[in-house]
Amino acid sequence: MTEIMPDSPTPSFTPGGRRRHRKARQSGVGLRRALVIALAVPVTSAALAGPSAFAVDKGVGTTAKDTSPSKGPDADDQQMAANLATRVLDRRLGSDVSGVVLDADSGNSLWDHNGATALMPASNVKLATSTAALTVLGPDHRFTTKVVYGDGTLTLVGGGDRTLTGADLGELASSAVAGLKAAGLTSVKVAVDDSLFPEPTLANGWNTGYYPDSVAPVRALVVDGHGVQDTSLDAGQAFARQLTAAGVTVDGAVTRATVKATDFPVARHRSAPLSDIVHTMLKTSDNNIAETLLRMTALGAGRPATFEGGTQVVRQVLSQRYGVSLDHFEMYDGSGLSRADRIPAATLADILELLTKPRHARVLGSILDGLPVSGEAGSTLGPEWGRFDDVNSKCAVGKVHAKTGTLTGAVALSGLTQGKDGKWKVFSFVENGSTANPNDIKDAMDGLAATVNGCWA
């Protein structure tokens, strides 16, 4: 997918100071020890590596640190803040609005409107989920789907790969058929093992209308992202059909089973790297991928693969690894569909500020690269969604990198853009409860981002 980039050259991020509400950070050695104890796994040392491909290719890398005395906001930032103070009162946004703008170089707050107020963040929760997943599992982690044989049964074993395709399943079936024929077998039973993820499959705060279309009940096995109530049996049935097409007789219906230690491995499929999966998840705001990543992050940290296990790990990673404040932070799922989720705009901005630091680029770079770009077709900020297409915001097409969030009664937009002064800004805007038309609310949100960019002066 092609990204639309700013017309002017992009200056680099430089490591800057911490915001005052962020928790004091431990030393590197102490921090790693704390996480080993808290998460039961070591945090990857890759977090200390150099800038990501995004930084190299798009000019968001390292420059010499500015050692000049700290100065207050310049004239451009003052005008931006004054414009935001007026535009955040737009009636389309309603009265329950939270917003923060930070200077990426220094981490200083340039504008704050109820920034500490916890609101329903919708899909901006995915920023927290992806940060934890990449930190615990590492950007090169891959998920494995297996087929094993025992007692006349081929069992398809789910490994938490929400990107498994019919073609991938076909390759597994081909390997299985070859093994069966080599053993002189022409018929087999088929089972699925999705025991990797325990119940419940539905999160606190999900409306019944959300599943299985907006999100499927969370299981460890799925094919082609099918939105069905039981994705595991659905995948097993697709696997059985491929076996039948290859000339193997499948006896009976597909059932659930738990693999035995004596079962013989027949085939396996490994997913793309986690960094690629996170990139896709953020571009399209894929709820199902987010929920699977939350479960796998819990497992990677030695916790039960439940909503509670996953959200506990997210909290520990944000707080203990990165020093992000969790004041008023409430998270019940990985996708942000839960209407019980509450996150302040200030916290979302703190998470995004991590992406501007070169020391985090190796691990978290795919989040920065995966943020939708204003006007980028195929992303949630594309023209097909009516984003950045009105008279006030269209000037910012190609200039805003941000995560969207949309639920009934909640719209959020959090990301990064260059200001009028050419310096990168981190922003987060969240509104709850507006009764305006959703498209009008999004237009108002896009206008706030265009204001931070400075093109809507």
Tab-separated table of C-alpha atoms in Angstrom:
chain	number	residue	atom	x	y	z
A	1	MET	CA	0.000	0.000	0.000
A	2	THR	CA	1.501	3.342	-1.019
A	3	GLU	CA	1.809	6.019	1.620
A	4	ILE	CA	1.282	9.675	0.720
A	5	MET	CA	4.060	11.680	2.285
A	6	PRO	CA	4.455	15.414	3.026
A	7	ASP	CA	5.659	17.549	0.126
A	8	SER	CA	8.395	19.194	2.166
A	9	PRO	CA	11.413	17.413	3.683
A	10	THR	CA	10.775	15.975	7.129
A	11	PRO	CA	13.149	16.959	9.941
A	12	SER	CA	14.300	14.240	12.286
A	13	PHE	CA	13.057	13.436	15.750
A	14	THR	CA	15.602	13.983	18.489
A	15	PRO	CA	15.471	12.357	21.906
A	16	GLY	CA	13.820	14.773	24.316
A	17	GLY	CA	12.785	15.215	27.908
A	18	ARG	CA	9.928	13.430	29.623
A	19	ARG	CA	6.576	15.008	30.337
A	20	ARG	CA	6.034	15.798	33.972
A	21	HIS	CA	3.087	13.422	34.504
A	22	ARG	CA	5.054	10.451	33.221
A	23	LYS	CA	6.438	8.186	35.888
A	24	ALA	CA	10.133	8.273	36.704
A	25	ARG	CA	11.926	5.518	34.811
A	26	GLN	CA	14.267	2.960	36.280
A	27	SER	CA	17.793	2.430	35.080
A	28	GLY	CA	18.188	0.052	32.146
A	29	VAL	CA	19.467	-2.848	34.273
A	30	GLY	CA	16.860	-2.415	36.989
A	31	LEU	CA	14.098	-2.054	34.450
A	32	ARG	CA	14.966	-5.250	32.623
A	33	ARG	CA	15.136	-7.144	35.933
A	34	ALA	CA	11.744	-5.777	36.966
A	35	LEU	CA	10.157	-6.914	33.729
A	36	VAL	CA	11.651	-10.380	33.935
A	37	ILE	CA	10.012	-10.738	37.336
A	38	ALA	CA	6.734	-9.061	36.356
A	39	LEU	CA	6.228	-10.597	32.932
A	40	ALA	CA	8.123	-13.872	33.342
A	41	VAL	CA	9.896	-13.199	30.037
A	42	PRO	CA	12.836	-10.942	29.140
A	43	VAL	CA	12.091	-7.805	27.174
A	44	THR	CA	13.912	-8.007	23.883
A	45	SER	CA	17.216	-6.192	23.774
A	46	ALA	CA	16.324	-5.103	20.252
A	47	ALA	CA	14.606	-2.110	21.856
A	48	LEU	CA	18.053	-0.541	22.056
A	49	ALA	CA	18.803	-0.910	18.361
A	50	GLY	CA	18.872	1.840	15.748
A	51	PRO	CA	16.114	3.670	13.835
A	52	SER	CA	13.465	1.746	11.927
A	53	ALA	CA	12.997	1.648	8.181
A	54	PHE	CA	10.381	4.378	8.662
A	55	ALA	CA	13.034	6.574	10.242
A	56	VAL	CA	15.564	5.923	7.496
A	57	ASP	CA	13.257	6.147	4.512
A	58	LYS	CA	11.068	8.983	5.675
A	59	GLY	CA	13.451	11.240	7.485
A	60	VAL	CA	12.209	10.457	10.999
A	61	GLY	CA	15.576	9.546	12.476
A	62	THR	CA	18.184	10.926	14.836
A	63	THR	CA	19.780	14.355	14.815
A	64	ALA	CA	22.173	15.974	17.224
A	65	LYS	CA	20.402	16.836	20.436
A	66	ASP	CA	19.605	20.518	20.908
A	67	THR	CA	21.528	21.650	23.998
A	68	SER	CA	20.327	25.263	23.864
A	69	PRO	CA	18.295	26.598	26.804
A	70	SER	CA	14.634	25.521	26.857
A	71	LYS	CA	12.329	28.064	25.256
A	72	GLY	CA	8.603	28.532	25.415
A	73	PRO	CA	6.265	27.896	22.488
A	74	ASP	CA	7.157	29.873	19.377
A	75	ALA	CA	4.700	32.076	17.539
A	76	ASP	CA	3.490	29.232	15.312
A	77	ASP	CA	2.796	26.984	18.310
A	78	GLN	CA	1.039	29.798	20.140
A	79	GLN	CA	-1.216	30.388	17.146
A	80	MET	CA	-1.860	26.660	16.813
A	81	ALA	CA	-2.853	26.465	20.490
A	82	ALA	CA	-5.113	29.496	20.168
A	83	ASN	CA	-6.822	27.988	17.119
A	84	LEU	CA	-7.318	24.674	18.913
A	85	ALA	CA	-8.792	26.431	21.930
A	86	THR	CA	-11.481	27.833	19.632
A	87	ARG	CA	-12.000	24.841	17.355
A	88	VAL	CA	-12.284	22.256	20.125
A	89	LEU	CA	-15.534	24.041	21.039
A	90	ASP	CA	-17.016	23.106	17.654
A	91	ARG	CA	-20.608	22.020	18.333
A	92	ARG	CA	-20.092	18.916	16.181
A	93	LEU	CA	-17.684	17.591	18.824
A	94	GLY	CA	-20.131	17.979	21.667
A	95	SER	CA	-19.125	19.020	25.172
A	96	ASP	CA	-17.145	15.953	26.272
A	97	VAL	CA	-13.844	16.411	24.451
A	98	SER	CA	-10.275	15.711	25.505
A	99	GLY	CA	-7.150	16.768	23.641
A	100	VAL	CA	-3.371	17.019	23.994
A	101	VAL	CA	-0.572	18.239	21.721
A	102	LEU	CA	3.092	17.581	22.541
A	103	ASP	CA	6.315	18.751	20.987
A	104	ALA	CA	8.008	15.546	19.800
A	105	ASP	CA	11.539	16.826	20.387
A	106	SER	CA	11.127	17.938	23.983
A	107	GLY	CA	7.983	16.101	25.072
A	108	ASN	CA	6.627	19.416	26.343
A	109	SER	CA	2.896	20.036	26.297
A	110	LEU	CA	1.910	22.653	23.729
A	111	TRP	CA	-1.844	22.458	24.326
A	112	ASP	CA	-4.056	20.576	26.744
A	113	HIS	CA	-7.840	20.505	26.952
A	114	ASN	CA	-9.041	18.095	29.638
A	115	GLY	CA	-6.124	15.864	28.668
A	116	ALA	CA	-6.248	13.835	31.891
A	117	THR	CA	-9.962	13.052	31.502
A	118	ALA	CA	-10.524	9.374	30.778
A	119	LEU	CA	-12.895	8.835	27.860
A	120	MET	CA	-13.933	5.861	25.748
A	121	PRO	CA	-11.054	5.679	23.214
A	122	ALA	CA	-12.525	3.190	20.715
A	123	SER	CA	-9.834	1.724	18.435
A	124	ASN	CA	-7.103	3.935	19.865
A	125	VAL	CA	-6.773	1.051	22.366
A	126	LYS	CA	-4.915	-0.762	19.573
A	127	LEU	CA	-1.955	1.559	20.196
A	128	ALA	CA	-1.565	0.060	23.669
A	129	THR	CA	-2.150	-3.493	22.447
A	130	SER	CA	0.440	-3.293	19.676
A	131	THR	CA	3.009	-1.642	21.952
A	132	ALA	CA	2.755	-4.504	24.434
A	133	ALA	CA	2.699	-7.229	21.778
A	134	LEU	CA	5.845	-5.978	20.052
A	135	THR	CA	7.652	-5.470	23.363
A	136	VAL	CA	6.853	-8.879	24.838
A	137	LEU	CA	6.961	-11.053	21.705
A	138	GLY	CA	9.399	-9.055	19.567
A	139	PRO	CA	8.823	-7.751	16.026
A	140	ASP	CA	10.214	-10.929	14.427
A	141	HIS	CA	7.865	-13.299	16.248
A	142	ARG	CA	5.773	-15.637	14.065
A	143	PHE	CA	2.672	-17.646	14.908
A	144	THR	CA	2.536	-21.349	14.065
A	145	THR	CA	-0.429	-23.444	12.919
A	146	LYS	CA	0.167	-27.209	12.980
A	147	VAL	CA	-1.342	-30.475	11.793
A	148	VAL	CA	-0.712	-33.650	13.803
A	149	TYR	CA	-1.813	-37.263	13.308
A	150	GLY	CA	-2.800	-39.868	15.851
A	151	ASP	CA	-5.350	-42.653	16.259
A	152	GLY	CA	-6.719	-42.214	12.749
A	153	THR	CA	-7.305	-38.463	13.210
A	154	LEU	CA	-5.705	-35.398	11.654
A	155	THR	CA	-5.910	-32.522	14.110
A	156	LEU	CA	-5.545	-28.895	13.025
A	157	VAL	CA	-3.932	-27.038	15.917
A	158	GLY	CA	-4.539	-23.304	16.291
A	159	GLY	CA	-1.557	-21.148	17.189
A	160	GLY	CA	-3.134	-17.713	17.330
A	161	ASP	CA	-2.498	-16.784	13.693
A	162	ARG	CA	-5.372	-14.467	12.760
A	163	THR	CA	-3.862	-14.029	9.269
A	164	LEU	CA	-4.073	-17.709	8.222
A	165	THR	CA	-5.478	-17.956	4.682
A	166	GLY	CA	-7.202	-20.625	2.655
A	167	ALA	CA	-4.028	-20.957	0.610
A	168	ASP	CA	-2.028	-21.579	3.790
A	169	LEU	CA	-4.575	-24.185	4.816
A	170	GLY	CA	-4.229	-25.758	1.376
A	171	GLU	CA	-0.496	-26.177	1.857
A	172	LEU	CA	-1.085	-27.841	5.215
A	173	ALA	CA	-3.640	-30.154	3.608
A	174	SER	CA	-1.258	-31.051	0.771
A	175	SER	CA	1.465	-32.048	3.213
A	176	ALA	CA	-1.015	-34.053	5.258
A	177	VAL	CA	-2.370	-35.870	2.195
A	178	ALA	CA	1.138	-36.748	1.054
A	179	GLY	CA	1.865	-38.268	4.445
A	180	LEU	CA	-1.394	-40.219	4.502
A	181	LYS	CA	-0.843	-41.654	1.048
A	182	ALA	CA	2.734	-42.584	1.875
A	183	ALA	CA	1.376	-44.537	4.830
A	184	GLY	CA	-1.241	-46.204	2.645
A	185	LEU	CA	-4.169	-44.407	4.309
A	186	THR	CA	-7.155	-43.227	2.278
A	187	SER	CA	-9.527	-42.115	5.041
A	188	VAL	CA	-9.160	-40.072	8.210
A	189	LYS	CA	-11.110	-38.212	10.867
A	190	VAL	CA	-10.588	-34.467	11.302
A	191	ALA	CA	-10.487	-32.516	14.554
A	192	VAL	CA	-9.454	-29.046	15.664
A	193	ASP	CA	-7.528	-28.086	18.789
A	194	ASP	CA	-8.043	-24.459	19.810
A	195	SER	CA	-7.266	-25.010	23.477
A	196	LEU	CA	-4.520	-22.359	23.368
A	197	PHE	CA	-7.153	-19.721	24.202
A	198	PRO	CA	-9.450	-20.479	27.144
A	199	GLU	CA	-12.899	-18.983	27.582
A	200	PRO	CA	-14.456	-16.466	27.752
A	201	THR	CA	-14.463	-15.657	24.058
A	202	LEU	CA	-16.336	-12.346	24.498
A	203	ALA	CA	-15.045	-9.295	26.358
A	204	ASN	CA	-16.686	-7.194	29.013
A	205	GLY	CA	-18.336	-4.219	27.305
A	206	TRP	CA	-18.984	-5.786	23.896
A	207	ASN	CA	-22.487	-5.171	22.607
A	208	THR	CA	-24.225	-8.205	21.152
A	209	GLY	CA	-24.416	-6.419	17.818
A	210	TYR	CA	-20.612	-6.355	17.540
A	211	TYR	CA	-20.102	-10.070	16.943
A	212	PRO	CA	-19.451	-11.932	14.800
A	213	ASP	CA	-19.243	-9.133	12.190
A	214	SER	CA	-17.178	-6.412	13.881
A	215	VAL	CA	-15.337	-8.986	15.970
A	216	ALA	CA	-15.634	-12.763	16.178
A	217	PRO	CA	-15.609	-14.650	19.487
A	218	VAL	CA	-11.880	-14.959	20.168
A	219	ARG	CA	-10.406	-18.362	19.353
A	220	ALA	CA	-6.923	-19.577	18.456
A	221	LEU	CA	-7.864	-20.875	14.998
A	222	VAL	CA	-9.430	-19.053	12.053
A	223	VAL	CA	-9.104	-19.051	8.269
A	224	ASP	CA	-9.454	-16.076	5.920
A	225	GLY	CA	-10.638	-13.900	8.779
A	226	HIS	CA	-14.110	-15.394	8.632
A	227	GLY	CA	-16.597	-13.568	10.821
A	228	VAL	CA	-18.470	-16.530	12.262
A	229	GLN	CA	-19.420	-17.625	15.759
A	230	ASP	CA	-17.039	-20.594	15.815
A	231	THR	CA	-13.959	-19.811	13.742
A	232	SER	CA	-12.179	-23.008	14.841
A	233	LEU	CA	-14.764	-25.467	13.554
A	234	ASP	CA	-15.130	-23.294	10.450
A	235	ALA	CA	-11.384	-23.655	9.761
A	236	GLY	CA	-11.531	-27.389	10.435
A	237	GLN	CA	-14.369	-27.804	7.973
A	238	ALA	CA	-12.429	-25.873	5.334
A	239	PHE	CA	-9.437	-28.150	6.011
A	240	ALA	CA	-11.643	-31.250	5.651
A	241	ARG	CA	-12.960	-30.016	2.308
A	242	GLN	CA	-9.416	-29.608	1.021
A	243	LEU	CA	-8.565	-33.133	2.111
A	244	THR	CA	-11.642	-34.463	0.315
A	245	ALA	CA	-10.735	-32.552	-2.832
A	246	ALA	CA	-7.307	-34.235	-2.714
A	247	GLY	CA	-8.871	-37.691	-2.675
A	248	VAL	CA	-8.900	-38.479	1.041
A	249	THR	CA	-12.154	-39.620	2.634
A	250	VAL	CA	-13.077	-37.675	5.766
A	251	ASP	CA	-15.031	-39.807	8.227
A	252	GLY	CA	-17.773	-38.007	10.141
A	253	ALA	CA	-18.055	-34.395	11.198
A	254	VAL	CA	-15.196	-32.181	12.341
A	255	THR	CA	-14.864	-32.314	16.141
A	256	ARG	CA	-12.852	-30.656	18.878
A	257	ALA	CA	-9.934	-32.477	20.463
A	258	THR	CA	-6.793	-31.871	22.443
A	259	VAL	CA	-3.591	-33.161	20.907
A	260	LYS	CA	-1.657	-35.878	22.708
A	261	ALA	CA	2.062	-36.094	23.262
A	262	THR	CA	2.079	-39.223	21.094
A	263	ASP	CA	0.489	-37.492	18.090
A	264	PHE	CA	2.831	-37.284	15.131
A	265	PRO	CA	3.587	-33.860	13.539
A	266	VAL	CA	2.554	-33.779	9.885
A	267	ALA	CA	2.762	-30.144	8.754
A	268	ARG	CA	3.089	-26.589	10.020
A	269	HIS	CA	2.626	-23.064	8.749
A	270	ARG	CA	4.355	-19.971	10.143
A	271	SER	CA	2.832	-16.524	9.840
A	272	ALA	CA	4.482	-13.348	8.628
A	273	PRO	CA	6.543	-11.511	11.291
A	274	LEU	CA	4.596	-9.755	14.017
A	275	SER	CA	5.814	-6.390	12.731
A	276	ASP	CA	3.972	-7.009	9.447
A	277	ILE	CA	0.840	-8.148	11.263
A	278	VAL	CA	0.823	-5.049	13.486
A	279	HIS	CA	1.270	-2.875	10.406
A	280	THR	CA	-1.776	-4.452	8.761
A	281	MET	CA	-3.826	-4.348	11.951
A	282	LEU	CA	-3.288	-0.606	12.412
A	283	LYS	CA	-3.795	0.393	8.781
A	284	THR	CA	-7.187	-1.302	8.639
A	285	SER	CA	-8.042	-1.239	12.368
A	286	ASP	CA	-8.602	-4.994	12.379
A	287	ASN	CA	-10.408	-5.859	15.619
A	288	ASN	CA	-9.855	-9.607	15.338
A	289	ILE	CA	-6.092	-9.325	14.922
A	290	ALA	CA	-5.959	-7.002	17.919
A	291	GLU	CA	-7.821	-9.456	20.133
A	292	THR	CA	-5.589	-12.339	19.069
A	293	LEU	CA	-2.467	-10.270	19.739
A	294	LEU	CA	-3.734	-9.479	23.228
A	295	ARG	CA	-4.063	-13.215	24.003
A	296	MET	CA	-0.676	-14.104	22.512
A	297	THR	CA	0.982	-11.278	24.430
A	298	ALA	CA	-0.400	-12.748	27.648
A	299	LEU	CA	1.041	-16.151	26.739
A	300	GLY	CA	4.380	-14.607	25.842
A	301	ALA	CA	4.526	-13.080	29.308
A	302	GLY	CA	3.656	-16.348	31.013
A	303	ARG	CA	0.080	-15.337	31.781
A	304	PRO	CA	-3.217	-17.058	30.907
A	305	ALA	CA	-4.365	-16.215	27.380
A	306	THR	CA	-7.465	-14.368	28.562
A	307	PHE	CA	-8.710	-10.807	28.300
A	308	GLU	CA	-7.644	-10.235	31.897
A	309	GLY	CA	-4.222	-11.795	31.389
A	310	GLY	CA	-3.606	-9.727	28.273
A	311	THR	CA	-4.720	-6.393	29.698
A	312	GLN	CA	-2.629	-6.945	32.839
A	313	VAL	CA	0.455	-7.413	30.683
A	314	VAL	CA	-0.369	-4.295	28.641
A	315	ARG	CA	-0.552	-2.268	31.839
A	316	GLN	CA	2.763	-3.640	33.092
A	317	VAL	CA	4.547	-3.004	29.804
A	318	LEU	CA	3.291	0.564	29.510
A	319	SER	CA	4.005	1.423	33.129
A	320	GLN	CA	7.129	-0.568	33.984
A	321	ARG	CA	8.893	-0.730	30.633
A	322	TYR	CA	8.046	2.715	29.286
A	323	GLY	CA	7.002	4.800	32.275
A	324	VAL	CA	3.618	5.735	30.835
A	325	SER	CA	1.131	7.004	33.404
A	326	LEU	CA	-1.855	4.717	33.921
A	327	ASP	CA	-3.930	7.198	35.897
A	328	HIS	CA	-7.602	6.592	35.053
A	329	PHE	CA	-6.583	3.879	32.556
A	330	GLU	CA	-9.182	1.109	32.113
A	331	MET	CA	-8.793	-1.558	29.429
A	332	TYR	CA	-10.941	-4.655	28.969
A	333	ASP	CA	-10.069	-5.851	25.459
A	334	GLY	CA	-7.405	-5.469	22.790
A	335	SER	CA	-9.418	-3.807	20.052
A	336	GLY	CA	-11.194	-0.946	21.795
A	337	LEU	CA	-14.671	-2.279	21.063
A	338	SER	CA	-15.388	-2.554	24.775
A	339	ARG	CA	-17.595	0.285	25.902
A	340	ALA	CA	-16.005	-0.060	29.340
A	341	ASP	CA	-12.543	1.018	28.102
A	342	ARG	CA	-11.338	4.426	29.319
A	343	ILE	CA	-8.014	6.061	28.414
A	344	PRO	CA	-7.061	9.760	28.749
A	345	ALA	CA	-5.801	11.590	25.672
A	346	ALA	CA	-2.649	12.377	27.658
A	347	THR	CA	-1.898	8.658	27.977
A	348	LEU	CA	-2.482	8.022	24.279
A	349	ALA	CA	-0.114	10.884	23.484
A	350	ASP	CA	2.509	9.410	25.828
A	351	ILE	CA	2.289	6.072	23.999
A	352	LEU	CA	2.709	7.789	20.651
A	353	GLU	CA	5.614	9.854	21.954
A	354	LEU	CA	7.546	6.602	22.450
A	355	LEU	CA	7.525	6.171	18.665
A	356	THR	CA	9.595	9.336	18.224
A	357	LYS	CA	12.515	7.964	20.254
A	358	PRO	CA	15.209	6.173	18.208
A	359	ARG	CA	15.948	3.783	21.079
A	360	HIS	CA	12.483	2.251	20.594
A	361	ALA	CA	12.515	2.188	16.793
A	362	ARG	CA	13.634	-1.429	16.371
A	363	VAL	CA	10.787	-2.799	18.467
A	364	LEU	CA	8.001	-0.259	17.941
A	365	GLY	CA	8.810	0.960	14.438
A	366	SER	CA	5.983	-0.990	12.801
A	367	ILE	CA	3.446	1.003	14.850
A	368	LEU	CA	4.751	4.276	13.469
A	369	ASP	CA	4.894	2.863	9.968
A	370	GLY	CA	1.445	1.300	10.341
A	371	LEU	CA	-0.395	4.456	11.330
A	372	PRO	CA	-2.884	5.395	8.592
A	373	VAL	CA	-1.910	8.475	6.603
A	374	SER	CA	-4.448	11.175	5.820
A	375	GLY	CA	-5.841	10.493	2.347
A	376	GLU	CA	-4.231	7.043	2.093
A	377	ALA	CA	-6.551	4.745	0.157
A	378	GLY	CA	-7.064	1.374	1.814
A	379	SER	CA	-6.491	2.728	5.309
A	380	THR	CA	-9.006	4.051	7.816
A	381	LEU	CA	-7.980	7.597	6.874
A	382	GLY	CA	-8.638	6.996	3.181
A	383	PRO	CA	-11.038	8.920	0.947
A	384	GLU	CA	-13.403	5.947	0.958
A	385	TRP	CA	-14.085	6.811	4.602
A	386	GLY	CA	-14.581	10.503	3.868
A	387	ARG	CA	-11.488	11.595	5.775
A	388	PHE	CA	-9.593	14.833	5.248
A	389	ASP	CA	-11.845	15.840	2.364
A	390	ASP	CA	-13.524	19.041	3.552
A	391	VAL	CA	-12.466	22.633	3.016
A	392	ASN	CA	-10.611	22.879	6.343
A	393	SER	CA	-8.762	19.573	6.462
A	394	LYS	CA	-7.968	18.639	2.856
A	395	CYS	CA	-4.817	20.758	3.083
A	396	ALA	CA	-3.443	18.089	5.448
A	397	VAL	CA	-3.736	15.163	3.021
A	398	GLY	CA	-0.520	13.158	3.201
A	399	LYS	CA	0.682	15.041	6.263
A	400	VAL	CA	-0.995	13.328	9.203
A	401	HIS	CA	-0.115	9.857	10.566
A	402	ALA	CA	-2.816	8.823	13.009
A	403	LYS	CA	-4.872	6.007	14.503
A	404	THR	CA	-8.599	6.371	14.138
A	405	GLY	CA	-11.248	5.256	16.584
A	406	THR	CA	-14.990	5.072	15.975
A	407	LEU	CA	-17.830	3.678	18.066
A	408	THR	CA	-21.363	4.872	18.591
A	409	GLY	CA	-20.818	7.751	20.985
A	410	ALA	CA	-17.027	7.871	20.660
A	411	VAL	CA	-14.631	9.196	18.017
A	412	ALA	CA	-10.854	9.468	18.492
A	413	LEU	CA	-7.862	10.500	16.405
A	414	SER	CA	-4.318	10.240	17.778
A	415	GLY	CA	-1.063	10.531	15.879
A	416	LEU	CA	1.754	12.703	14.600
A	417	THR	CA	2.185	15.521	12.115
A	418	GLN	CA	4.643	18.278	11.343
A	419	GLY	CA	3.638	21.701	12.550
A	420	LYS	CA	3.854	24.922	10.595
A	421	ASP	CA	7.339	25.371	12.060
A	422	GLY	CA	8.429	22.073	10.486
A	423	LYS	CA	8.726	20.316	13.846
A	424	TRP	CA	6.905	17.078	14.632
A	425	LYS	CA	3.957	17.190	17.009
A	426	VAL	CA	2.222	14.353	18.847
A	427	PHE	CA	-1.518	14.768	19.329
A	428	SER	CA	-4.537	12.946	20.682
A	429	PHE	CA	-8.180	13.996	20.427
A	430	VAL	CA	-11.082	12.003	21.907
A	431	GLU	CA	-14.767	12.922	22.040
A	432	ASN	CA	-17.622	11.071	23.683
A	433	GLY	CA	-21.343	11.615	23.475
A	434	SER	CA	-21.722	13.966	20.533
A	435	THR	CA	-25.125	13.706	18.881
A	436	ALA	CA	-23.919	15.119	15.578
A	437	ASN	CA	-23.742	13.056	12.406
A	438	PRO	CA	-20.684	10.743	12.682
A	439	ASN	CA	-19.246	12.058	9.412
A	440	ASP	CA	-19.516	15.610	10.719
A	441	ILE	CA	-17.725	14.603	13.911
A	442	LYS	CA	-14.903	13.075	11.883
A	443	ASP	CA	-14.639	16.212	9.771
A	444	ALA	CA	-14.272	18.266	12.950
A	445	MET	CA	-11.621	15.846	14.243
A	446	ASP	CA	-9.712	16.037	10.953
A	447	GLY	CA	-9.861	19.810	11.274
A	448	LEU	CA	-8.150	19.624	14.662
A	449	ALA	CA	-5.341	17.539	13.146
A	450	ALA	CA	-5.040	20.017	10.265
A	451	THR	CA	-4.780	22.757	12.881
A	452	VAL	CA	-1.859	20.988	14.562
A	453	ASN	CA	-0.263	20.612	11.151
A	454	GLY	CA	-0.709	24.339	10.635
A	455	CYS	CA	-2.096	24.130	7.128
A	456	TRP	CA	-5.440	25.278	8.545
A	457	ALA	CA	-3.998	28.391	10.139
